[in-house]
Coordinates of C-alpha atoms in Angstrom, one line a residue:
M302 CA 97.1 101.5 109.4
S303 CA 96.6 102.7 112.3
S304 CA 97.9 105.9 113.8
T305 CA 99.2 104.2 116.8
A306 CA 100.6 102.0 114.5
V307 CA 102.7 104.9 112.6
R308 CA 104.2 107.0 116.5
R309 CA 105.2 103.4 117.6
T310 CA 107.5 103.3 114.7
V311 CA 109.1 107.2 114.2
L312 CA 109.1 107.0 118.5
A313 CA 110.2 103.2 119.2
A314 CA 111.2 102.0 115.8
S315 CA 112.6 98.4 116.6
A316 CA 109.2 97.6 118.7
A317 CA 107.3 98.8 116.0
A318 CA 109.1 97.6 113.4
L319 CA 108.5 93.8 114.3
A320 CA 105.2 95.0 115.4
L321 CA 104.7 96.1 111.6
L322 CA 106.0 93.9 109.4
V323 CA 103.6 91.7 111.7
T324 CA 100.4 93.3 110.0
A325 CA 102.0 93.8 107.4
C326 CA 102.8 90.2 106.0
G327 CA 99.2 89.2 107.2
G328 CA 97.2 91.4 106.0
S329 CA 97.4 95.0 104.1
S330 CA 97.0 98.6 104.9
D331 CA 93.1 100.6 105.1
D332 CA 94.1 104.0 103.9
D333 CA 93.0 104.3 100.2
G334 CA 95.5 107.4 99.5
A335 CA 97.5 108.1 97.2
A336 CA 100.5 109.4 98.1
G337 CA 102.4 111.0 95.4
E338 CA 106.0 109.9 94.2
E339 CA 108.4 113.4 94.1
T340 CA 109.8 114.9 97.5
A341 CA 109.6 118.3 97.3
G342 CA 110.2 119.6 93.9
T343 CA 112.2 122.3 94.6
E344 CA 114.6 121.5 96.1
Q345 CA 118.7 121.4 95.5
S346 CA 121.3 121.4 97.8
A347 CA 122.9 123.7 99.8
P348 CA 124.1 123.9 103.3
A349 CA 121.8 124.3 106.3
E350 CA 124.1 127.2 106.6
D351 CA 122.3 129.1 103.4
A352 CA 119.2 127.2 103.3
G353 CA 117.4 130.0 102.3
A354 CA 118.1 133.6 102.3
S355 CA 116.8 135.9 105.2
A356 CA 112.6 137.8 103.9
P357 CA 111.1 140.4 106.5
A358 CA 108.2 139.3 108.2
G359 CA 104.6 140.2 107.8
K360 CA 102.5 140.0 110.8
A361 CA 101.3 137.6 114.0
L362 CA 98.4 135.8 112.6
T363 CA 95.4 134.6 115.6
A364 CA 94.2 131.0 116.2
A365 CA 92.2 130.9 113.5
E366 CA 93.7 133.4 110.8
L367 CA 96.2 129.4 111.0
E368 CA 92.8 127.3 110.5
K369 CA 92.3 129.5 108.0
V370 CA 95.3 128.7 105.9
A371 CA 96.4 125.5 107.2
L372 CA 96.6 122.1 104.8
A373 CA 92.7 120.8 104.5
Q374 CA 91.9 118.2 102.6
A375 CA 90.2 119.4 99.7
D376 CA 93.8 121.3 99.3
V377 CA 95.4 117.1 97.9
K378 CA 94.3 115.2 95.7
N379 CA 95.0 111.8 97.5
G380 CA 95.2 110.7 100.8
E381 CA 93.9 111.9 103.9
V382 CA 94.1 115.4 106.0
A383 CA 93.5 115.2 110.2
T384 CA 92.8 119.1 111.0
E385 CA 93.8 117.7 115.0
L386 CA 96.4 114.8 116.4
S387 CA 95.1 112.0 117.2
A388 CA 96.1 110.6 120.8
D389 CA 98.0 108.5 119.7
D390 CA 100.3 111.1 117.2
R391 CA 99.7 114.4 119.8
V392 CA 102.1 115.0 122.8
A393 CA 102.7 118.4 125.2
K394 CA 105.8 120.5 124.4
D395 CA 106.5 119.7 128.2
Q396 CA 106.5 115.9 127.4
I397 CA 109.7 116.8 125.1
S398 CA 113.3 116.1 126.4
A399 CA 116.8 115.6 124.2
D400 CA 119.6 114.9 126.0
D401 CA 121.3 117.6 124.8
K402 CA 119.3 121.1 124.7
A403 CA 120.6 121.7 121.4
C404 CA 119.2 119.2 119.5
L405 CA 115.6 119.9 121.3
P406 CA 114.6 122.0 117.6
L407 CA 114.5 119.5 115.8
V408 CA 112.6 117.0 118.4
H409 CA 110.3 119.3 118.4
G410 CA 109.5 119.6 114.3
Q411 CA 109.1 114.9 114.4
G412 CA 106.5 115.4 117.1
A413 CA 104.9 118.4 115.8
V414 CA 105.0 120.8 118.8
A415 CA 105.5 124.3 117.8
Q416 CA 108.9 126.0 117.4
G417 CA 109.8 128.6 120.8
E418 CA 106.9 131.0 122.2
P419 CA 104.5 131.4 119.0
A420 CA 101.4 133.4 118.8
A421 CA 99.5 131.0 117.7
D422 CA 100.1 127.5 115.8
V423 CA 98.3 124.3 114.7
Q424 CA 97.9 121.1 113.3
R425 CA 97.6 118.4 110.5
S426 CA 98.7 115.2 109.6
W427 CA 98.3 114.0 106.4
Q428 CA 98.3 110.1 105.7
G429 CA 98.4 108.4 101.8
Q430 CA 99.3 105.3 100.7
S431 CA 101.8 104.3 97.8
E432 CA 100.5 102.8 94.5
A433 CA 104.3 101.4 93.8
P434 CA 105.4 98.1 94.8
S435 CA 107.5 98.9 97.1
A436 CA 111.1 97.6 96.1
S437 CA 113.1 97.3 99.8
K438 CA 112.5 94.0 101.4
G439 CA 112.5 93.0 105.0
P440 CA 114.6 92.1 107.6
D441 CA 114.1 88.8 106.2
G442 CA 113.4 89.8 102.9
Q443 CA 109.5 89.8 103.3
D444 CA 108.0 92.5 100.2
M445 CA 107.3 96.4 102.2
T446 CA 104.7 96.6 99.9
D447 CA 101.7 97.2 101.6
I448 CA 103.5 99.3 104.6
D449 CA 105.4 101.4 101.7
V450 CA 103.5 104.2 103.4
N451 CA 104.3 108.4 104.2
K452 CA 103.0 109.4 106.8
I453 CA 103.2 114.0 107.7
L454 CA 103.1 115.5 110.8
L455 CA 103.0 118.8 110.4
N456 CA 102.7 122.1 112.4
V457 CA 102.1 126.0 111.3
A458 CA 102.9 128.8 113.2
S459 CA 102.4 132.2 114.1
Y460 CA 105.5 134.6 115.2
A461 CA 105.4 138.5 116.7
D462 CA 109.0 139.8 116.3
G463 CA 111.0 137.8 114.6
G464 CA 110.6 135.4 116.0
A465 CA 109.7 132.6 113.1
E466 CA 113.3 133.9 111.6
Q467 CA 114.4 132.8 115.4
A468 CA 113.3 129.9 114.8
V469 CA 114.3 129.2 112.1
A470 CA 117.8 129.9 112.8
G471 CA 118.1 127.3 116.1
L472 CA 116.8 124.0 113.6
K473 CA 120.1 125.6 111.7
A474 CA 121.8 125.1 114.3
A475 CA 120.2 122.1 115.7
V476 CA 121.1 120.6 112.4
E477 CA 124.9 121.1 112.5
K478 CA 125.1 121.3 116.8
C479 CA 122.9 117.7 116.9
A480 CA 125.5 116.0 113.5
G481 CA 126.6 113.1 115.6
G482 CA 123.0 111.6 116.6
F483 CA 121.5 111.5 120.9
E484 CA 119.1 110.7 122.8
A485 CA 115.1 111.8 122.6
T486 CA 111.9 111.3 125.4
V487 CA 108.1 112.1 123.4
G488 CA 106.3 111.7 126.0
S489 CA 107.1 108.3 127.5
D490 CA 108.7 106.7 124.6
K491 CA 112.3 107.5 123.8
M492 CA 114.6 107.2 121.0
R493 CA 117.6 107.3 119.7
I494 CA 118.4 110.0 116.4
T495 CA 121.8 108.2 115.3
E496 CA 123.0 111.1 113.0
V497 CA 121.9 113.7 111.5
G498 CA 122.9 115.8 107.7
G499 CA 121.4 115.0 104.6
V500 CA 120.2 118.7 104.7
D501 CA 118.7 120.3 101.1
R502 CA 117.2 124.0 100.4
L503 CA 114.2 124.2 99.4
K504 CA 113.3 127.3 96.6
A505 CA 109.7 126.9 98.2
G506 CA 108.7 130.3 101.1
D507 CA 111.0 132.9 102.3
E508 CA 113.7 130.2 103.7
G509 CA 113.0 126.9 103.6
F510 CA 115.3 123.2 103.4
T511 CA 114.6 119.2 104.5
V512 CA 116.6 117.9 106.6
N513 CA 117.5 113.7 107.5
L514 CA 117.8 111.5 111.0
G515 CA 119.0 108.2 111.7
V516 CA 116.8 106.4 114.1
A517 CA 118.1 103.2 115.4
T518 CA 115.7 100.2 115.2
G519 CA 117.0 97.6 117.0
G520 CA 121.0 95.9 116.9
D521 CA 122.5 97.3 113.8
G522 CA 118.9 98.3 112.0
S523 CA 118.5 102.4 111.9
G524 CA 115.2 104.0 109.3
L525 CA 115.0 106.9 108.1
M526 CA 112.5 110.5 109.4
K527 CA 112.5 113.0 107.3
L528 CA 111.8 116.7 108.3
V529 CA 110.9 119.9 105.7
V530 CA 110.7 123.4 107.2
V531 CA 109.2 126.8 105.3
R532 CA 109.1 130.2 106.1
K533 CA 107.0 132.5 104.1
G534 CA 106.6 136.0 106.0
A535 CA 105.9 135.5 110.0
T536 CA 104.7 131.7 109.9
L537 CA 106.6 128.9 110.2
A538 CA 105.1 124.8 108.7
T539 CA 107.2 122.4 109.8
F540 CA 106.7 118.6 108.7
S541 CA 107.6 115.3 110.6
A542 CA 107.8 112.8 107.1
V543 CA 108.3 109.2 108.0
N544 CA 108.2 106.1 105.9
L545 CA 107.0 102.6 107.5
S546 CA 109.4 100.8 105.4
S547 CA 111.5 102.5 105.4
M548 CA 111.9 102.4 109.3
M549 CA 112.3 99.0 109.6
T550 CA 114.6 99.5 106.4
G551 CA 116.3 102.2 106.4
A552 CA 115.7 103.1 102.7
E553 CA 115.4 106.3 101.2
F554 CA 112.4 107.7 100.5
E555 CA 110.9 110.7 99.6
V556 CA 108.3 113.7 101.0
P557 CA 104.7 114.2 99.2
A558 CA 105.6 117.3 96.3
E559 CA 102.1 117.8 96.8
V560 CA 101.3 118.1 99.8
V561 CA 104.2 120.7 100.8
D562 CA 103.5 122.7 98.3
A563 CA 99.5 123.1 98.9
Q564 CA 100.7 124.3 102.6
V565 CA 103.0 126.4 102.1
A566 CA 101.1 128.1 99.0
K567 CA 97.9 128.7 101.6
L568 CA 100.3 130.8 103.4
G569 CA 101.0 133.3 100.6

């Protein structure tokens, strides 16, 4: 399945859902990787404001140092890691906007764009394919197995002078202020986030959490995206996760623990 289809599903869900549904019914994905079934295994329920205890930040890493600690193919057993985002997935910060500026941190996270002003940042993507049959059904009862695909866009950024802690604080504030939803534009794509919630604390890193974002997919339909945030010292990793079947059905999905755990482990 092409990254174009993935990006359109995330950012223009209603149009992409129809296109992908046709593809799913007519053929299978080209990706042979197998996504992990469990979510980032260290989750426990907690309010956003309690999502991790603050710890002193270390020094900011350079771009070259970030390249060494960012996710690589050898770090995961399943799925495909790309060290550069495709043209369809890549978006500049000045191409992102929201009708409420308080919600911008969430949109930046979903677009794999660094929060605030980092000393340096790098991007990665990971894509897998579920081996298990999908339990979800499409709008007309279609089997979703062929598009039960997990994809993660990852940004790893390093900050000086407490910037990583400030970035996490901004994301937590956005979760609270934007719970009722907002409108966003990413590049030429527009989307409506219907709700922000479902926050769970992560034990990984010095502080971290995962949050659910509902996305309007046309009519009364709503898809599901997830954002995982983990800070380790002065470095912040954000994982923008989407499952194509869930985007069309709104069904729950689990962020592959292997990917999150592998990246966090490399941060030290």
